[in-house]
Tab-separated table of C-alpha atoms and ligand atoms in Angstrom:
chain	number	residue	atom	x	y	z
K	1	MET	CA	176.152	17.456	259.090
K	2	LYS	CA	172.465	16.895	257.640
K	3	GLU	CA	169.352	17.113	259.908
K	4	ILE	CA	167.527	13.714	259.594
K	5	LYS	CA	164.192	13.125	260.989
K	6	GLN	CA	162.553	9.390	260.653
K	7	PHE	CA	158.823	8.609	260.837
K	8	ASP	CA	156.683	5.529	259.950
K	9	VAL	CA	154.416	7.647	257.488
K	10	ILE	CA	154.767	11.320	256.150
K	11	ILE	CA	152.010	13.168	255.081
K	12	LEU	CA	152.272	16.418	252.947
K	13	GLY	CA	149.214	18.478	253.303
K	14	GLY	CA	147.000	19.769	255.968
K	15	GLY	CA	143.691	19.790	254.488
K	16	LEU	CA	140.986	17.106	254.562
K	17	ALA	CA	142.914	14.525	252.794
K	18	GLY	CA	145.678	14.776	254.644
K	19	ILE	CA	144.360	15.204	258.249
K	20	TYR	CA	141.616	12.628	258.168
K	21	THR	CA	144.441	10.234	257.007
K	22	ALA	CA	146.425	11.150	259.896
K	23	LEU	CA	143.764	10.780	262.253
K	24	THR	CA	142.677	7.041	260.656
K	25	ILE	CA	146.371	5.857	260.910
K	26	SER	CA	146.796	3.780	263.875
K	27	SER	CA	147.889	5.293	266.788
K	28	SER	CA	150.823	3.223	267.290
K	29	LEU	CA	152.710	4.829	264.304
K	30	HIS	CA	154.652	7.815	264.450
K	31	VAL	CA	153.155	10.185	261.720
K	32	GLY	CA	154.633	13.630	260.545
K	33	LEU	CA	152.384	15.710	258.695
K	34	PHE	CA	154.342	18.663	257.054
K	35	VAL	CA	152.493	21.723	255.845
K	36	LYS	CA	153.852	24.483	254.105
K	37	ASP	CA	152.065	27.238	255.792
K	38	ALA	CA	149.604	27.690	258.545
K	39	ILE	CA	147.264	24.794	258.619
K	40	GLU	CA	144.334	26.730	258.544
K	41	ARG	CA	144.971	28.136	254.841
K	42	GLY	CA	144.296	24.938	253.009
K	43	SER	CA	141.422	24.964	250.059
K	44	SER	CA	139.259	22.516	252.388
K	45	ASN	CA	138.650	25.201	254.651
K	46	LEU	CA	137.066	27.122	251.948
K	47	ALA	CA	134.437	24.734	250.868
K	48	GLN	CA	131.137	25.968	251.468
K	49	GLY	CA	128.677	23.576	249.709
K	50	GLY	CA	129.110	20.467	251.349
K	51	ILE	CA	129.877	16.874	251.057
K	52	ALA	CA	127.811	14.489	248.669
K	53	ALA	CA	127.060	11.335	250.290
K	54	GLU	CA	124.235	8.513	250.526
K	55	VAL	CA	124.796	7.947	254.224
K	56	ILE	CA	121.828	5.191	254.280
K	57	TRP	CA	122.553	2.331	252.263
K	58	ASP	CA	120.354	2.278	249.411
K	59	GLU	CA	121.479	0.367	246.302
K	60	ASN	CA	119.281	2.560	243.998
K	61	LYS	CA	120.254	6.028	245.542
K	62	ILE	CA	123.842	4.957	245.310
K	63	GLU	CA	123.717	3.613	241.668
K	64	GLU	CA	122.175	7.281	241.251
K	65	HIS	CA	125.310	8.813	242.854
K	66	TYR	CA	127.349	6.966	240.368
K	67	GLU	CA	125.456	7.796	237.356
K	68	ASP	CA	125.377	11.389	238.390
K	69	THR	CA	129.173	11.115	238.821
K	70	LEU	CA	129.694	9.933	235.498
K	71	ARG	CA	127.527	12.052	233.587
K	72	ALA	CA	129.194	15.239	234.769
K	73	GLY	CA	132.475	13.522	233.925
K	74	SER	CA	131.253	12.811	230.628
K	75	TYR	CA	131.514	9.034	231.249
K	76	ILE	CA	135.519	8.905	230.961
K	77	ASN	CA	135.357	8.447	234.993
K	78	ASP	CA	137.102	5.253	235.947
K	79	LYS	CA	134.427	3.097	236.903
K	80	GLU	CA	135.881	0.957	239.577
K	81	ALA	CA	137.052	3.888	241.598
K	82	THR	CA	133.671	5.760	241.144
K	83	HIS	CA	131.860	2.961	242.381
K	84	VAL	CA	134.531	2.780	245.341
K	85	LEU	CA	133.698	6.613	245.878
K	86	VAL	CA	129.986	6.179	246.349
K	87	GLU	CA	129.491	2.958	248.220
K	88	GLU	CA	132.128	3.791	251.003
K	89	ALA	CA	130.616	7.073	251.465
K	90	GLY	CA	128.657	6.223	254.208
K	91	LYS	CA	131.379	4.155	256.098
K	92	ASN	CA	133.597	7.289	255.778
K	93	ILE	CA	131.013	10.000	256.755
K	94	GLU	CA	130.326	7.782	259.963
K	95	ARG	CA	134.275	7.862	260.733
K	96	LEU	CA	133.723	11.706	260.401
K	97	LEU	CA	131.349	11.916	262.881
K	98	SER	CA	133.242	9.668	265.248
K	99	LEU	CA	135.945	12.201	265.007
K	100	GLY	CA	133.624	14.744	266.402
K	101	VAL	CA	132.745	16.302	262.870
K	102	GLU	CA	129.077	18.084	263.198
K	103	PHE	CA	126.743	18.163	260.252
K	104	ASP	CA	123.708	20.390	260.358
K	105	LYS	CA	120.723	18.658	261.514
K	106	ASN	CA	117.208	18.762	260.964
K	107	ALA	CA	114.713	18.803	264.295
K	108	ASP	CA	114.389	15.273	264.214
K	109	GLY	CA	118.059	14.860	264.500
K	110	THR	CA	118.396	13.752	260.514
K	111	LEU	CA	121.323	15.128	258.644
K	112	VAL	CA	120.179	18.030	256.424
K	113	THR	CA	120.966	17.659	252.687
K	114	THR	CA	120.888	19.900	250.054
K	115	LEU	CA	121.226	20.043	246.083
K	116	GLU	CA	123.948	21.260	244.057
K	117	GLY	CA	124.368	21.297	239.892
K	118	GLY	CA	124.227	17.625	238.478
K	119	HIS	CA	122.880	15.881	241.567
K	120	ARG	CA	119.186	14.196	240.740
K	121	SER	CA	118.505	14.150	244.520
K	122	ARG	CA	119.499	16.134	247.794
K	123	ARG	CA	122.631	14.212	248.903
K	124	ILE	CA	124.683	16.855	250.203
K	125	LEU	CA	125.399	17.178	253.811
K	126	HIS	CA	126.654	20.785	255.280
K	127	ALA	CA	127.883	22.169	258.314
K	128	GLY	CA	127.564	25.944	259.581
K	129	GLY	CA	124.859	26.611	256.614
K	130	ASP	CA	127.444	27.580	253.872
K	131	ASP	CA	130.784	27.025	255.995
K	132	THR	CA	131.269	23.147	255.619
K	133	GLY	CA	135.000	23.140	255.205
K	134	ALA	CA	135.293	25.637	257.808
K	135	HIS	CA	133.463	23.393	260.472
K	136	ILE	CA	134.629	20.012	259.427
K	137	MET	CA	138.353	21.288	259.577
K	138	GLN	CA	138.271	22.799	262.898
K	139	ASN	CA	136.304	19.702	264.353
K	140	LEU	CA	139.386	17.402	262.854
K	141	ARG	CA	142.078	19.951	263.957
K	142	ASP	CA	140.394	19.304	267.676
K	143	ALA	CA	141.088	15.889	267.214
K	144	LEU	CA	144.650	16.173	265.813
K	145	ALA	CA	145.413	17.905	269.018
K	146	GLN	CA	144.776	15.183	270.868
K	147	ARG	CA	146.920	12.767	269.170
K	148	LYS	CA	150.260	12.096	270.357
K	149	ASN	CA	151.394	10.039	267.603
K	150	ILE	CA	150.835	12.388	265.157
K	151	ASP	CA	153.749	15.573	264.932
K	152	VAL	CA	152.699	18.382	262.932
K	153	TYR	CA	155.226	20.531	261.586
K	154	GLU	CA	153.662	23.910	259.931
K	155	ASP	CA	155.638	26.437	257.501
K	156	GLU	CA	157.922	23.725	256.572
K	157	MET	CA	157.907	22.547	252.823
K	158	ALA	CA	158.422	19.785	251.239
K	159	ILE	CA	160.743	20.245	247.992
K	160	GLU	CA	161.960	16.846	246.734
K	161	ILE	CA	161.207	13.299	247.101
K	162	LEU	CA	164.086	11.175	248.148
K	163	HIS	CA	163.962	8.008	246.121
K	164	ASN	CA	165.763	4.882	244.754
K	165	ASN	CA	165.019	2.501	242.309
K	166	ASN	CA	161.415	3.590	242.017
K	167	LYS	CA	160.932	3.069	245.785
K	168	ALA	CA	159.909	6.613	247.904
K	169	LEU	CA	162.118	6.782	251.005
K	170	GLY	CA	161.192	10.404	252.254
K	171	VAL	CA	161.338	13.932	251.104
K	172	ILE	CA	163.650	17.061	251.581
K	173	VAL	CA	161.981	19.672	253.919
K	174	ILE	CA	163.153	23.517	253.919
K	175	ASN	CA	162.464	23.896	257.655
K	176	GLN	CA	160.975	27.196	259.648
K	177	GLN	CA	164.847	28.047	260.281
K	178	ASN	CA	165.358	27.855	256.213
K	179	GLU	CA	167.458	24.860	256.848
K	180	GLU	CA	167.519	21.645	254.730
K	181	VAL	CA	165.889	18.561	256.691
K	182	TYR	CA	166.081	15.062	255.226
K	183	VAL	CA	162.586	13.272	256.741
K	184	LEU	CA	162.607	9.474	256.004
K	185	GLY	CA	159.357	7.264	255.949
K	186	ASN	CA	158.268	3.814	255.449
K	187	LYS	CA	155.379	5.435	253.591
K	188	ILE	CA	154.736	8.872	252.227
K	189	VAL	CA	151.303	10.483	251.715
K	190	LEU	CA	150.925	13.263	249.349
K	191	ALA	CA	147.853	15.519	249.993
K	192	THR	CA	149.065	18.891	248.554
K	193	GLY	CA	146.206	20.261	246.996
K	194	GLY	CA	145.290	21.736	243.806
K	195	ILE	CA	146.903	24.696	241.658
K	196	GLY	CA	144.577	27.327	241.826
K	197	GLY	CA	147.908	29.879	242.155
K	198	ILE	CA	148.691	29.628	238.670
K	199	TYR	CA	145.628	31.627	237.462
K	200	LYS	CA	144.701	35.025	238.210
K	201	LYS	CA	141.470	34.302	239.657
K	202	SER	CA	140.777	31.167	241.940
K	203	THR	CA	138.812	30.115	244.828
K	204	ASN	CA	141.845	28.623	246.066
K	205	GLU	CA	144.276	30.247	248.299
K	206	LYS	CA	147.444	31.827	246.113
K	207	ILE	CA	149.621	29.226	247.636
K	208	ALA	CA	147.835	26.290	246.066
K	209	CYS	CA	150.691	25.934	243.624
K	210	GLY	CA	150.625	22.449	242.616
K	211	ASP	CA	153.806	21.634	244.785
K	212	GLY	CA	153.181	17.808	245.224
K	213	ILE	CA	152.287	17.552	241.545
K	214	ALA	CA	155.125	19.025	240.451
K	215	MET	CA	157.557	17.350	243.048
K	216	ALA	CA	156.123	13.987	242.008
K	217	HIS	CA	156.724	14.647	238.345
K	218	ARG	CA	160.624	15.660	238.610
K	219	ALA	CA	160.597	11.860	240.489
K	220	GLY	CA	159.305	10.221	237.644
K	221	VAL	CA	155.909	9.431	238.674
K	222	ARG	CA	152.893	9.312	236.178
K	223	ILE	CA	150.713	12.197	236.088
K	224	LYS	CA	147.212	12.062	234.101
K	225	ASN	CA	144.377	14.193	233.150
K	226	MET	CA	145.867	17.683	233.745
K	227	GLU	CA	143.949	19.171	230.884
K	228	PHE	CA	140.713	18.930	233.211
K	229	VAL	CA	140.588	22.551	235.115
K	230	GLN	CA	137.414	22.748	236.403
K	231	PHE	CA	136.038	26.670	236.722
K	232	HIS	CA	133.486	27.335	238.889
K	233	PRO	CA	130.645	28.850	237.521
K	234	THR	CA	129.828	31.651	240.304
K	235	GLY	CA	132.989	33.368	241.638
K	236	PHE	CA	131.755	36.443	243.205
K	237	TYR	CA	132.807	39.245	241.029
K	238	ILE	CA	134.585	42.469	241.808
K	239	GLU	CA	135.834	44.586	239.179
K	240	ASP	CA	139.734	44.595	238.691
K	241	GLN	CA	140.000	42.291	241.839
K	242	ILE	CA	142.795	39.325	241.092
K	243	GLY	CA	143.972	36.241	243.549
K	244	LYS	CA	141.722	34.502	245.664
K	245	THR	CA	138.039	34.723	244.942
K	246	PHE	CA	134.986	34.614	247.236
K	247	LEU	CA	132.928	31.275	246.236
K	248	ILE	CA	129.088	31.827	245.782
K	249	SER	CA	128.345	28.109	246.571
K	250	GLU	CA	126.178	26.208	243.837
K	251	ALA	CA	124.020	25.564	246.574
K	252	VAL	CA	122.890	28.839	246.020
K	253	ARG	CA	121.530	27.560	242.555
K	254	GLY	CA	120.610	24.443	244.256
K	255	GLU	CA	118.392	26.483	246.510
K	256	GLY	CA	116.794	28.230	243.424
K	257	GLY	CA	118.948	30.682	242.203
K	258	ILE	CA	119.072	31.722	238.602
K	259	LEU	CA	121.438	33.023	236.317
K	260	LYS	CA	121.088	36.096	234.339
K	261	ASN	CA	123.135	38.074	231.762
K	262	ILE	CA	123.969	41.612	232.505
K	263	GLU	CA	120.749	42.405	230.449
K	264	GLY	CA	118.776	40.712	232.999
K	265	VAL	CA	117.783	37.837	230.876
K	266	ARG	CA	117.858	34.015	232.174
K	267	PHE	CA	119.994	32.449	229.586
K	268	MET	CA	120.805	28.473	230.791
K	269	GLU	CA	117.577	27.304	228.575
K	270	LYS	CA	119.729	27.946	225.379
K	271	TYR	CA	122.469	25.871	226.997
K	272	ASP	CA	121.095	22.991	229.144
K	273	LYS	CA	117.301	23.158	228.705
K	274	GLU	CA	116.439	20.069	231.037
K	275	ARG	CA	118.922	20.801	233.842
K	276	MET	CA	119.245	24.684	233.620
K	277	GLU	CA	120.988	26.209	236.258
K	278	LEU	CA	121.961	22.648	237.464
K	279	ALA	CA	123.624	21.471	235.074
K	280	PRO	CA	127.330	20.313	235.829
K	281	ARG	CA	129.829	22.948	236.054
K	282	ASP	CA	131.408	22.533	232.808
K	283	VAL	CA	128.390	23.146	231.157
K	284	VAL	CA	127.413	26.320	233.057
K	285	SER	CA	130.839	27.905	232.888
K	286	GLN	CA	131.012	27.456	229.217
K	287	ALA	CA	127.280	28.919	229.091
K	288	ILE	CA	128.578	32.080	231.212
K	289	HIS	CA	131.605	32.424	229.239
K	290	ARG	CA	129.738	32.433	226.103
K	291	GLU	CA	126.746	34.592	227.462
K	292	MET	CA	129.686	37.126	228.837
K	293	PHE	CA	131.177	37.135	225.106
K	294	ASP	CA	127.943	37.981	223.470
K	295	THR	CA	127.098	40.706	225.935
K	296	TRP	CA	130.673	42.362	225.915
K	297	SER	CA	130.625	41.889	229.657
K	298	ASP	CA	132.971	40.206	232.170
K	299	HIS	CA	130.391	39.111	234.454
K	300	VAL	CA	126.575	37.966	234.641
K	301	TYR	CA	123.996	37.630	237.783
K	302	LEU	CA	122.836	35.157	240.272
K	303	ASP	CA	119.611	36.255	241.349
K	304	ILE	CA	118.181	34.707	244.682
K	305	THR	CA	116.205	37.427	245.541
K	306	HIS	CA	112.688	35.633	245.183
K	307	LYS	CA	113.913	33.913	248.872
K	308	SER	CA	113.340	35.813	252.291
K	309	LYS	CA	116.127	37.647	253.851
K	310	ASP	CA	115.357	35.236	256.963
K	311	TYR	CA	115.840	32.225	255.142
K	312	LEU	CA	118.884	33.619	253.286
K	313	VAL	CA	120.725	34.480	256.468
K	314	LYS	CA	120.053	31.165	258.194
K	315	ARG	CA	120.943	29.001	255.083
K	316	PHE	CA	123.860	31.197	253.651
K	317	PRO	CA	125.243	33.034	256.575
K	318	THR	CA	128.766	33.237	255.098
K	319	ILE	CA	127.727	34.336	251.594
K	320	TYR	CA	125.026	36.441	252.962
K	321	GLN	CA	127.853	38.433	255.157
K	322	HIS	CA	130.249	38.543	252.443
K	323	CYS	CA	128.107	39.967	249.619
K	324	LEU	CA	126.790	42.741	252.396
K	325	ASP	CA	130.243	43.431	253.095
K	326	ASN	CA	130.780	44.279	249.460
K	327	GLY	CA	127.701	46.256	248.957
K	328	ILE	CA	125.246	43.537	247.802
K	329	ASP	CA	122.183	42.371	250.066
K	330	ILE	CA	121.292	39.286	248.406
K	331	SER	CA	117.770	39.584	249.261
K	332	LYS	CA	117.387	42.332	247.057
K	333	ASP	CA	120.274	42.372	244.638
K	334	TYR	CA	121.289	40.244	241.869
K	335	ILE	CA	125.030	39.075	243.068
K	336	PRO	CA	127.493	39.552	240.245
K	337	VAL	CA	129.501	36.437	239.432
K	338	ALA	CA	132.086	35.190	236.861
K	339	PRO	CA	133.719	31.600	236.153
K	340	VAL	CA	137.159	31.490	238.056
K	341	GLU	CA	139.566	28.485	238.727
K	342	HIS	CA	138.205	26.039	241.141
K	343	PHE	CA	139.439	22.466	240.802
K	344	LEU	CA	142.106	20.263	239.031
K	345	CYS	CA	140.501	16.832	238.055
K	346	GLY	CA	143.525	15.425	237.036
K	347	GLY	CA	146.886	14.890	239.015
K	348	ILE	CA	149.077	12.408	240.165
K	349	ASP	CA	147.826	8.971	238.849
K	350	THR	CA	146.670	6.457	241.425
K	351	ASP	CA	144.655	3.035	241.712
K	352	VAL	CA	141.793	2.620	243.839
K	353	CYS	CA	144.260	2.244	246.886
K	354	GLY	CA	146.114	5.826	246.419
K	355	HIS	CA	149.371	4.034	244.877
K	356	THR	CA	151.154	6.131	242.705
K	357	SER	CA	153.349	4.509	240.104
K	358	MET	CA	156.411	4.497	242.727
K	359	GLU	CA	156.192	2.374	245.233
K	360	ASN	CA	155.415	3.620	248.960
K	361	LEU	CA	154.257	7.153	247.732
K	362	TYR	CA	150.513	7.485	247.812
K	363	ALA	CA	148.655	10.474	246.507
K	364	ILE	CA	144.967	11.525	247.930
K	365	GLY	CA	142.735	14.509	247.451
K	366	GLU	CA	142.949	17.410	244.579
K	367	CYS	CA	146.599	16.179	243.945
K	368	ALA	CA	145.732	12.955	242.971
K	369	ASN	CA	143.987	11.361	239.599
K	370	THR	CA	141.749	8.691	241.040
K	371	GLY	CA	139.559	8.812	238.140
K	372	VAL	CA	136.590	9.351	239.817
K	373	HIS	CA	136.078	12.962	238.418
K	374	GLY	CA	136.565	11.995	234.676
K	375	ALA	CA	136.657	15.347	232.482
K	376	ASN	CA	134.341	17.349	235.072
K	377	ARG	CA	133.933	16.886	238.915
K	378	LEU	CA	130.319	16.830	240.245
K	379	ALA	CA	129.744	19.415	243.084
K	380	SER	CA	130.623	18.276	246.607
K	381	ASN	CA	132.472	14.885	245.428
K	382	SER	CA	135.877	16.817	246.223
K	383	LEU	CA	135.607	16.386	249.940
K	384	LEU	CA	134.007	13.089	249.626
K	385	GLU	CA	136.957	11.816	247.457
K	386	CYS	CA	139.578	12.899	250.168
K	387	ILE	CA	137.844	10.815	252.936
K	388	VAL	CA	137.101	7.828	250.717
K	389	PHE	CA	140.624	7.434	249.379
K	390	GLY	CA	142.251	8.944	251.971
K	391	GLY	CA	140.394	6.179	254.385
K	392	ARG	CA	141.537	3.105	252.096
K	393	VAL	CA	145.115	4.652	252.110
K	394	ALA	CA	145.250	4.419	256.079
K	395	ASP	CA	143.399	1.169	256.062
K	396	GLU	CA	146.373	-0.263	253.939
K	397	ILE	CA	149.412	1.672	255.773
K	398	ASN	CA	147.577	-0.187	259.376
K	399	GLN	CA	147.313	-3.315	257.471
K	400	GLN	CA	151.154	-3.367	256.642
K	401	LYS	CA	152.607	-1.487	259.579
K	402	ASP	CA	154.310	-4.353	261.087
K	403	THR	CA	156.556	-4.536	258.111
K	404	PHE	CA	158.026	-1.400	258.994
K	405	GLY	CA	161.604	-0.759	259.796
K	406	LYS	CA	164.701	1.817	259.882
K	407	ILE	CA	165.292	3.291	256.152
K	408	ASP	CA	168.445	3.006	255.063
K	409	VAL	CA	169.332	5.533	252.446
K	410	VAL	CA	172.406	7.413	251.085
K	411	LEU	CA	171.684	11.000	251.304
K	412	PRO	CA	172.142	13.005	248.059
K	413	ASP	CA	174.083	15.550	247.725
K	414	MET	CA	171.620	18.387	246.599
K	415	VAL	CA	173.793	21.702	245.824
K	416	PHE	CA	171.656	24.521	246.620
K	417	THR	CA	172.389	28.397	246.099
K	418	HIS	CA	171.102	30.593	248.427
K	419	LYS	CA	169.684	34.034	247.064
K	420	LYS	CA	166.741	36.217	248.659
K	421	TYR	CA	164.969	36.287	244.555
K	422	ASN	CA	161.386	36.349	244.930
K	423	PHE	CA	160.645	35.616	241.145
K	424	LYS	CA	157.808	37.753	241.524
K	425	ASP	CA	157.597	38.659	237.691
K	426	ILE	CA	157.349	35.194	236.660
K	427	ARG	CA	154.412	34.224	238.956
K	428	VAL	CA	152.555	36.920	237.503
K	429	GLU	CA	153.486	36.142	233.820
K	430	ILE	CA	152.288	32.483	234.480
K	431	ARG	CA	148.915	33.568	236.283
K	432	ASP	CA	148.641	35.861	233.115
K	433	VAL	CA	149.286	32.965	230.446
K	434	MET	CA	147.268	30.832	232.156
K	435	SER	CA	144.392	32.893	232.405
K	436	LYS	CA	144.578	34.355	228.802
K	437	TYR	CA	145.368	31.263	226.922
K	438	VAL	CA	144.744	28.248	228.794
K	439	PHE	CA	141.340	29.270	230.387
K	440	ILE	CA	137.494	28.058	229.692
K	441	VAL	CA	138.024	27.885	225.815
K	442	ARG	CA	141.210	26.682	224.492
K	443	LYS	CA	143.115	26.934	220.990
K	444	GLU	CA	145.910	25.136	219.687
K	445	GLU	CA	147.544	28.161	218.396
K	446	ASP	CA	147.044	29.719	222.075
K	447	LEU	CA	148.141	26.474	223.566
K	448	LEU	CA	151.601	26.671	221.864
K	449	LEU	CA	151.988	30.020	222.431
K	450	ALA	CA	151.538	29.593	226.564
K	451	LYS	CA	153.859	26.512	226.087
K	452	LYS	CA	156.713	28.987	224.240
K	453	LEU	CA	156.152	31.420	226.856
K	454	LEU	CA	156.246	29.304	229.836
K	455	THR	CA	159.049	26.854	228.683
K	456	LYS	CA	161.264	29.806	228.342
K	457	HIS	CA	160.832	30.295	232.404
K	458	TYR	CA	161.095	26.722	233.047
K	459	ASN	CA	164.644	26.264	231.263
K	460	ASN	CA	165.990	29.426	233.235
K	461	LEU	CA	164.473	28.323	236.459
K	462	LYS	CA	166.213	24.988	235.860
K	463	LYS	CA	169.658	26.250	235.685
K	464	ILE	CA	169.668	27.610	239.056
K	465	ASN	CA	168.570	25.510	242.421
K	466	VAL	CA	167.885	28.009	244.856
K	467	PHE	CA	167.163	26.831	248.265
K	468	SER	CA	163.866	28.703	249.222
K	469	ARG	CA	160.253	28.160	249.344
K	470	TYR	CA	159.784	31.027	246.693
K	471	TYR	CA	162.133	29.187	244.322
K	472	TYR	CA	160.260	25.906	244.617
K	473	GLU	CA	156.783	27.459	244.659
K	474	THR	CA	157.537	29.167	241.078
K	475	ILE	CA	159.125	26.011	239.395
K	476	ASN	CA	156.296	24.102	240.635
K	477	MET	CA	153.676	26.684	239.179
K	478	VAL	CA	155.683	26.686	235.928
K	479	THR	CA	155.909	22.860	236.095
K	480	VAL	CA	152.303	22.145	236.474
K	481	ALA	CA	151.313	24.936	233.936
K	482	LEU	CA	153.179	22.969	231.340
K	483	LEU	CA	151.673	19.794	232.145
K	484	ILE	CA	148.308	21.165	231.475
K	485	ILE	CA	149.147	22.845	228.494
K	486	GLU	CA	150.996	19.703	227.079
K	487	GLN	CA	148.060	17.413	228.013
K	488	ALA	CA	145.486	20.104	226.763
K	489	LEU	CA	147.326	19.949	223.646
K	490	ALA	CA	147.199	16.147	223.166
K	491	ARG	CA	143.491	16.066	223.739
K	492	LYS	CA	142.339	17.455	220.330
K	493	GLU	CA	138.526	16.973	221.497
K	494	SER	CA	136.218	18.702	223.591
K	495	VAL	CA	135.277	17.179	226.610
K	496	GLY	CA	133.888	18.050	229.915
K	497	CYS	CA	136.286	20.839	231.331
K	498	HIS	CA	138.586	20.680	227.999
K	499	PHE	CA	136.649	23.095	225.635
K	500	ARG	CA	138.563	23.108	222.054
K	501	LEU	CA	137.431	25.786	220.056
K	502	ASP	CA	138.907	24.338	217.049
R	601	LIG	C1	130.305	25.109	246.187
R	601	LIG	O1	129.718	24.952	247.309
R	601	LIG	O2	129.871	25.082	244.982
R	601	LIG	C2	131.480	24.228	246.004
R	601	LIG	C3	131.491	22.987	246.173
R	601	LIG	C4	132.448	22.138	245.242
R	601	LIG	O3	133.262	22.497	244.591
R	601	LIG	O4	131.837	20.903	245.243
């Protein structure tokens, strides 16, 4: 007998996009929120810099945010979606405040703002200094705990979308007891985050395996712009360290941090004379990559020693302490940094209301391709994207709630094998291949080699259908890696994060 659950709305993912959407959905609807790990482990919790938003309606300022977003994205952003992003920022920041989120404030009670790369003005709100994501997420989890209509399932992983005639009907979940649960819903929202787990070093947790994107792809949903993987210029460098990398926020450059090569020479002037350290991330990461190559080294430095210790401890408490724990006093020492995987600009293709190419299936946050980032995301626009499009999805669901009813579905007979395989070698190889051949600088021959190596694993994994989180994470990782490679091969020109050496 198959276990079946039914909700009005199913949300997959416990980051900002998932929780904000759940909290914005009417409390008269029954929401099931599924998170494959502990709810505190998502990438939103790690966001340092902040959330870009013009909170006071000023057409010139909003237009400037729009222009900065397009400029960072090499002007291939979706214009309509980008207008929505910047224009609906204020309204959604208000909603966040009403849900109990507390941003850092000046003595007069106004919100403090900072600057990051690619922004022409100080429009980035932050919380807890450089601990914005953790603060926002804690406030929202507190609000979630008060909501009786939302059932949260942690450590329960969705593995397949149930659909019929291009209409989503639910998902299959592996529950905590390692059993199969068929979860049905009138609306299904994918908010499953990014893909950092397919690279050796990422600012994301290793659990970011592109699950939602791979699952949607298996269900025939359109996926776009996967070649635009953003590398953050300043991951904290520790020799031979792999896995989750501590981020040195772009806000450190926003407050005057200077990049220097291993010889102590400032170099950004060679790459972007006008914007220097505050050029968008694609430009800065590619500049650092080149500088590391030219100086035969695997890192550069970020110098913020001209600021006082008092200022640094107050403005960047998390970064200050983390560096100190690793032997670097940032008020006296240069910070060793190197680019690491940070954010996927593309993903499950959506329109401005979060609709995917499948009826009743929405995608929001990092797993979605709303088009707002174009070829490279502007700093601190990712949390903004989560709330603006999550808010839109919730508003639409609220408007349609009277049409919801019991879901009739003939449950598929999935045949699973039950094995304890952990596929460790394959995961290690995926990360090696992606970090070597599908990194900041790309060439056709490297991409073809990566495709060949990973297709072999994909074909082998497809032959078995193991009912386990390990299996699904691994096949999801190979799937998204191949989507990145194929879309990178198809884009012959260099644009934004996609830099073709050939
Ligand atoms: C940062 O603080 O540098 C990260 C913020 C972002 O990814 O937009």
